[in-house]
Amino acid sequence: MPALGDRLQAVTFDAAGTLFGLRDPVGSVYAAAARAHGLPARDGLEDLLERRFREVFPALAPPRYRPGDRAGNDAEDRAWWRRLVLRVMDGLGPLAFDAFFDEIWRSFAEPSAWQKYPEIDALLQGLRRSGLRLAIVSNFDARLVPVCRGLGLEPRVDTVVFAAEVGAAKPRAGIFHEAVARLGVAPANTLHVGDSFAEDVAGARAAGLRAVYLQRDQADHRPMGDPEHPTIRDLRALTALIHGEVPGRAPPA
């Protein structure tokens, strides 16, 4: 079997969960802001909000974008997050919600809310030295740009592509095709890496790209890891995988 990197010209990456993660849990951030805006203190609030967020986030219908309507798409992103946060906070007690939401929205636009995974800088530097074009392709909203800039990621890649500016979110092909067009490469010569199988692996392959599934969560046992979309536990394995030095292994059942 040829190496995953044969005729490879570019690598694209998902953002949150792939290149960087939250510094503090969502529940802790929400709880601190809620207490500052009138919610009475209660035991276990952080854990409760974390559980609610994890339940609501995947259940909420995704934002509806329109190609060519960047301002409208940005507004849709903010409205989507407002709906999500309303559901998370529903019934918990008195809260100055508008001020609370404004603080939450701003806080996650701050690079200090996020941290790069430790292998990222060396990985991106090595890939660029090998002549590969690099991009970030994410369903994150417009806050992605200041976050990537503040984390030092923006100068390490050739372009940052996010759903609202394109008018299409992963797994739709449009966002992947926009990325490869900016990079000046063909989809077939591009590898996408991300931590969502549906959005990053299935979406990329349907758009004509190669794909690697990043499964950082050791407790995540969703079946993955065939030769067409190998699985890795962190990005330290990616360079060797590209050169065919190690297989991408599925997690144990």
GROMACS .gro file of C-alpha atoms in nm:
model
  253
    1MET     CA    1   0.000   0.000   0.000
    2PRO     CA    2   0.142   0.345  -0.084
    3ALA     CA    3   0.225   0.579   0.200
    4LEU     CA    4  -0.044   0.822   0.306
    5GLY     CA    5   0.193   1.100   0.205
    6ASP     CA    6   0.245   0.993  -0.158
    7ARG     CA    7   0.205   1.301  -0.381
    8LEU     CA    8   0.085   1.492  -0.077
    9GLN     CA    9   0.098   1.869  -0.120
   10ALA     CA   10  -0.104   2.002   0.172
   11VAL     CA   11  -0.236   1.920   0.517
   12THR     CA   12  -0.544   2.083   0.667
   13PHE     CA   13  -0.640   2.070   1.033
   14ASP     CA   14  -0.952   2.111   1.238
   15ALA     CA   15  -0.907   2.369   1.515
   16ALA     CA   16  -1.061   2.311   1.859
   17GLY     CA   17  -0.993   1.960   1.986
   18THR     CA   18  -0.722   1.912   1.725
   19LEU     CA   19  -0.473   2.198   1.748
   20PHE     CA   20  -0.589   2.349   2.076
   21GLY     CA   21  -0.828   2.286   2.363
   22LEU     CA   22  -0.991   2.477   2.644
   23ARG     CA   23  -0.773   2.586   2.932
   24ASP     CA   24  -1.062   2.550   3.178
   25PRO     CA   25  -1.376   2.335   3.149
   26VAL     CA   26  -1.685   2.499   3.002
   27GLY     CA   27  -1.876   2.436   3.324
   28SER     CA   28  -1.621   2.627   3.530
   29VAL     CA   29  -1.622   2.925   3.294
   30TYR     CA   30  -2.002   2.939   3.280
   31ALA     CA   31  -2.036   2.902   3.658
   32ALA     CA   32  -1.794   3.185   3.737
   33ALA     CA   33  -1.965   3.420   3.492
   34ALA     CA   34  -2.312   3.320   3.613
   35ARG     CA   35  -2.227   3.394   3.974
   36ALA     CA   36  -2.092   3.733   3.866
   37HIS     CA   37  -2.426   3.809   3.698
   38GLY     CA   38  -2.667   3.716   3.972
   39LEU     CA   39  -2.700   3.338   3.986
   40PRO     CA   40  -2.693   3.226   4.350
   41ALA     CA   41  -2.404   3.003   4.453
   42ARG     CA   42  -2.484   2.632   4.475
   43ASP     CA   43  -2.282   2.317   4.526
   44GLY     CA   44  -2.192   2.127   4.212
   45LEU     CA   45  -2.279   2.409   3.973
   46GLU     CA   46  -1.966   2.360   3.761
   47ASP     CA   47  -2.036   1.990   3.709
   48LEU     CA   48  -2.404   2.053   3.636
   49LEU     CA   49  -2.325   2.312   3.371
   50GLU     CA   50  -2.060   2.088   3.216
   51ARG     CA   51  -2.311   1.802   3.187
   52ARG     CA   52  -2.576   2.027   3.042
   53PHE     CA   53  -2.337   2.173   2.787
   54ARG     CA   54  -2.228   1.827   2.674
   55GLU     CA   55  -2.593   1.726   2.632
   56VAL     CA   56  -2.712   2.040   2.453
   57PHE     CA   57  -2.418   2.102   2.220
   58PRO     CA   58  -2.458   1.792   1.999
   59ALA     CA   59  -2.839   1.803   2.014
   60LEU     CA   60  -2.886   2.159   1.887
   61ALA     CA   61  -2.948   2.195   1.514
   62PRO     CA   62  -2.641   2.350   1.346
   63PRO     CA   63  -2.627   2.712   1.230
   64ARG     CA   64  -2.784   2.785   0.892
   65TYR     CA   65  -2.536   2.965   0.671
   66ARG     CA   66  -2.592   3.139   0.340
   67PRO     CA   67  -2.307   3.159   0.087
   68GLY     CA   68  -2.190   3.515   0.033
   69ASP     CA   69  -2.358   3.654   0.346
   70ARG     CA   70  -2.069   3.690   0.588
   71ALA     CA   71  -2.243   3.944   0.814
   72GLY     CA   72  -2.558   3.734   0.829
   73ASN     CA   73  -2.358   3.420   0.899
   74ASP     CA   74  -2.167   3.587   1.182
   75ALA     CA   75  -2.499   3.696   1.332
   76GLU     CA   76  -2.632   3.342   1.294
   77ASP     CA   77  -2.330   3.206   1.482
   78ARG     CA   78  -2.387   3.440   1.774
   79ALA     CA   79  -2.761   3.364   1.776
   80TRP     CA   80  -2.685   2.990   1.770
   81TRP     CA   81  -2.457   3.019   2.071
   82ARG     CA   82  -2.716   3.231   2.252
   83ARG     CA   83  -2.976   2.957   2.201
   84LEU     CA   84  -2.732   2.698   2.330
   85VAL     CA   85  -2.638   2.895   2.640
   86LEU     CA   86  -3.005   2.970   2.714
   87ARG     CA   87  -3.075   2.597   2.718
   88VAL     CA   88  -2.775   2.525   2.937
   89MET     CA   89  -2.883   2.788   3.192
   90ASP     CA   90  -3.257   2.718   3.177
   91GLY     CA   91  -3.434   2.705   3.513
   92LEU     CA   92  -3.126   2.756   3.728
   93GLY     CA   93  -3.237   3.079   3.893
   94PRO     CA   94  -3.216   3.456   3.855
   95LEU     CA   95  -2.954   3.566   3.605
   96ALA     CA   96  -2.885   3.885   3.409
   97PHE     CA   97  -2.867   3.672   3.097
   98ASP     CA   98  -2.773   3.929   2.833
   99ALA     CA   99  -2.475   4.054   3.033
  100PHE     CA  100  -2.382   3.697   3.123
  101PHE     CA  101  -2.393   3.586   2.760
  102ASP     CA  102  -2.188   3.886   2.644
  103GLU     CA  103  -1.918   3.792   2.894
  104ILE     CA  104  -1.922   3.428   2.786
  105TRP     CA  105  -1.904   3.523   2.419
  106ARG     CA  106  -1.608   3.754   2.476
  107SER     CA  107  -1.425   3.514   2.704
  108PHE     CA  108  -1.398   3.241   2.441
  109ALA     CA  109  -1.263   3.492   2.189
  110GLU     CA  110  -0.962   3.541   2.415
  111PRO     CA  111  -0.656   3.331   2.334
  112SER     CA  112  -0.603   3.295   2.709
  113ALA     CA  113  -0.916   3.074   2.723
  114TRP     CA  114  -0.737   2.817   2.506
  115GLN     CA  115  -0.409   2.628   2.500
  116LYS     CA  116  -0.224   2.456   2.219
  117TYR     CA  117  -0.156   2.089   2.253
  118PRO     CA  118   0.214   2.043   2.332
  119GLU     CA  119   0.312   1.878   2.004
  120ILE     CA  120   0.163   2.143   1.774
  121ASP     CA  121   0.445   2.391   1.717
  122ALA     CA  122   0.704   2.126   1.631
  123LEU     CA  123   0.458   1.944   1.407
  124LEU     CA  124   0.361   2.249   1.202
  125GLN     CA  125   0.721   2.360   1.173
  126GLY     CA  126   0.827   2.019   1.048
  127LEU     CA  127   0.546   1.992   0.795
  128ARG     CA  128   0.619   2.335   0.657
  129ARG     CA  129   0.992   2.258   0.630
  130SER     CA  130   0.901   1.953   0.424
  131GLY     CA  131   0.732   2.182   0.172
  132LEU     CA  132   0.369   2.113   0.257
  133ARG     CA  133   0.103   2.382   0.243
  134LEU     CA  134  -0.098   2.411   0.565
  135ALA     CA  135  -0.446   2.533   0.656
  136ILE     CA  136  -0.689   2.537   0.944
  137VAL     CA  137  -1.043   2.436   0.841
  138SER     CA  138  -1.298   2.476   1.118
  139ASN     CA  139  -1.664   2.516   1.206
  140PHE     CA  140  -1.555   2.761   1.476
  141ASP     CA  141  -1.705   3.109   1.430
  142ALA     CA  142  -1.520   3.436   1.357
  143ARG     CA  143  -1.358   3.425   1.702
  144LEU     CA  144  -1.126   3.163   1.556
  145VAL     CA  145  -0.909   3.429   1.392
  146PRO     CA  146  -0.805   3.617   1.708
  147VAL     CA  147  -0.766   3.288   1.892
  148CYS     CA  148  -0.531   3.148   1.625
  149ARG     CA  149  -0.341   3.474   1.613
  150GLY     CA  150  -0.299   3.488   1.988
  151LEU     CA  151  -0.189   3.125   2.012
  152GLY     CA  152   0.074   3.180   1.744
  153LEU     CA  153  -0.097   2.947   1.497
  154GLU     CA  154  -0.184   3.199   1.228
  155PRO     CA  155   0.175   3.256   1.108
  156ARG     CA  156   0.241   2.881   1.103
  157VAL     CA  157  -0.026   2.808   0.841
  158ASP     CA  158  -0.103   2.948   0.498
  159THR     CA  159  -0.470   3.019   0.559
  160VAL     CA  160  -0.745   2.992   0.820
  161VAL     CA  161  -1.088   2.894   0.685
  162PHE     CA  162  -1.401   2.898   0.900
  163ALA     CA  163  -1.760   2.811   0.823
  164ALA     CA  164  -1.931   3.150   0.848
  165GLU     CA  165  -1.700   3.319   0.599
  166VAL     CA  166  -1.749   3.041   0.344
  167GLY     CA  167  -2.119   2.990   0.405
  168ALA     CA  168  -2.069   2.615   0.448
  169ALA     CA  169  -1.974   2.407   0.749
  170LYS     CA  170  -1.807   2.068   0.768
  171PRO     CA  171  -1.902   1.804   0.661
  172ARG     CA  172  -2.020   1.994   0.352
  173ALA     CA  173  -1.770   1.988   0.067
  174GLY     CA  174  -1.772   2.363   0.013
  175ILE     CA  175  -1.553   2.449   0.310
  176PHE     CA  176  -1.291   2.189   0.210
  177HIS     CA  177  -1.294   2.305  -0.151
  178GLU     CA  178  -1.246   2.665  -0.040
  179ALA     CA  179  -0.943   2.561   0.163
  180VAL     CA  180  -0.773   2.369  -0.118
  181ALA     CA  181  -0.847   2.652  -0.361
  182ARG     CA  182  -0.671   2.898  -0.132
  183LEU     CA  183  -0.377   2.659  -0.100
  184GLY     CA  184  -0.359   2.604  -0.476
  185VAL     CA  185  -0.368   2.225  -0.449
  186ALA     CA  186  -0.603   1.947  -0.557
  187PRO     CA  187  -0.828   1.774  -0.303
  188ALA     CA  188  -0.669   1.439  -0.387
  189ASN     CA  189  -0.328   1.576  -0.286
  190THR     CA  190  -0.454   1.709   0.047
  191LEU     CA  191  -0.482   1.538   0.385
  192HIS     CA  192  -0.730   1.658   0.646
  193VAL     CA  193  -0.689   1.580   1.017
  194GLY     CA  194  -0.957   1.627   1.280
  195ASP     CA  195  -1.130   1.488   1.586
  196SER     CA  196  -1.484   1.447   1.447
  197PHE     CA  197  -1.541   1.142   1.233
  198ALA     CA  198  -1.856   1.277   1.070
  199GLU     CA  199  -1.726   1.628   1.006
  200ASP     CA  200  -1.355   1.573   0.951
  201VAL     CA  201  -1.310   1.220   0.819
  202ALA     CA  202  -1.634   1.147   0.633
  203GLY     CA  203  -1.666   1.509   0.524
  204ALA     CA  204  -1.312   1.535   0.393
  205ARG     CA  205  -1.328   1.207   0.206
  206ALA     CA  206  -1.660   1.298   0.046
  207ALA     CA  207  -1.493   1.619  -0.074
  208GLY     CA  208  -1.209   1.420  -0.231
  209LEU     CA  209  -0.944   1.466   0.039
  210ARG     CA  210  -0.755   1.203   0.234
  211ALA     CA  211  -0.828   1.191   0.607
  212VAL     CA  212  -0.681   1.095   0.943
  213TYR     CA  213  -0.900   1.063   1.250
  214LEU     CA  214  -0.757   1.214   1.568
  215GLN     CA  215  -0.901   1.042   1.873
  216ARG     CA  216  -0.750   1.216   2.176
  217ASP     CA  217  -1.015   1.083   2.414
  218GLN     CA  218  -0.894   0.746   2.537
  219ALA     CA  219  -1.250   0.660   2.645
  220ASP     CA  220  -1.387   0.713   2.295
  221HIS     CA  221  -1.438   0.370   2.142
  222ARG     CA  222  -1.622   0.461   1.825
  223PRO     CA  223  -1.499   0.217   1.558
  224MET     CA  224  -1.233   0.374   1.340
  225GLY     CA  225  -0.896   0.305   1.196
  226ASP     CA  226  -0.894   0.133   0.860
  227PRO     CA  227  -0.612   0.209   0.613
  228GLU     CA  228  -0.822   0.465   0.426
  229HIS     CA  229  -0.871   0.680   0.734
  230PRO     CA  230  -0.621   0.573   1.002
  231THR     CA  231  -0.661   0.677   1.364
  232ILE     CA  232  -0.404   0.847   1.586
  233ARG     CA  233  -0.414   0.940   1.954
  234ASP     CA  234  -0.220   1.265   1.922
  235LEU     CA  235  -0.051   1.457   1.644
  236ARG     CA  236   0.300   1.339   1.728
  237ALA     CA  237   0.221   1.032   1.518
  238LEU     CA  238   0.118   1.228   1.211
  239THR     CA  239   0.456   1.288   1.048
  240ALA     CA  240   0.555   0.922   1.066
  241LEU     CA  241   0.210   0.821   0.943
  242ILE     CA  242   0.242   1.049   0.641
  243HIS     CA  243   0.569   0.881   0.551
  244GLY     CA  244   0.431   0.531   0.599
  245GLU     CA  245   0.650   0.455   0.899
  246VAL     CA  246   0.372   0.352   1.137
  247PRO     CA  247   0.014   0.237   1.089
  248GLY     CA  248  -0.277   0.432   1.226
  249ARG     CA  249  -0.434   0.198   1.473
  250ALA     CA  250  -0.793   0.178   1.583
  251PRO     CA  251  -0.848   0.196   1.959
  252PRO     CA  252  -0.909  -0.131   2.143
  253ALA     CA  253  -1.268  -0.244   2.173
   0.00000   0.00000   0.00000
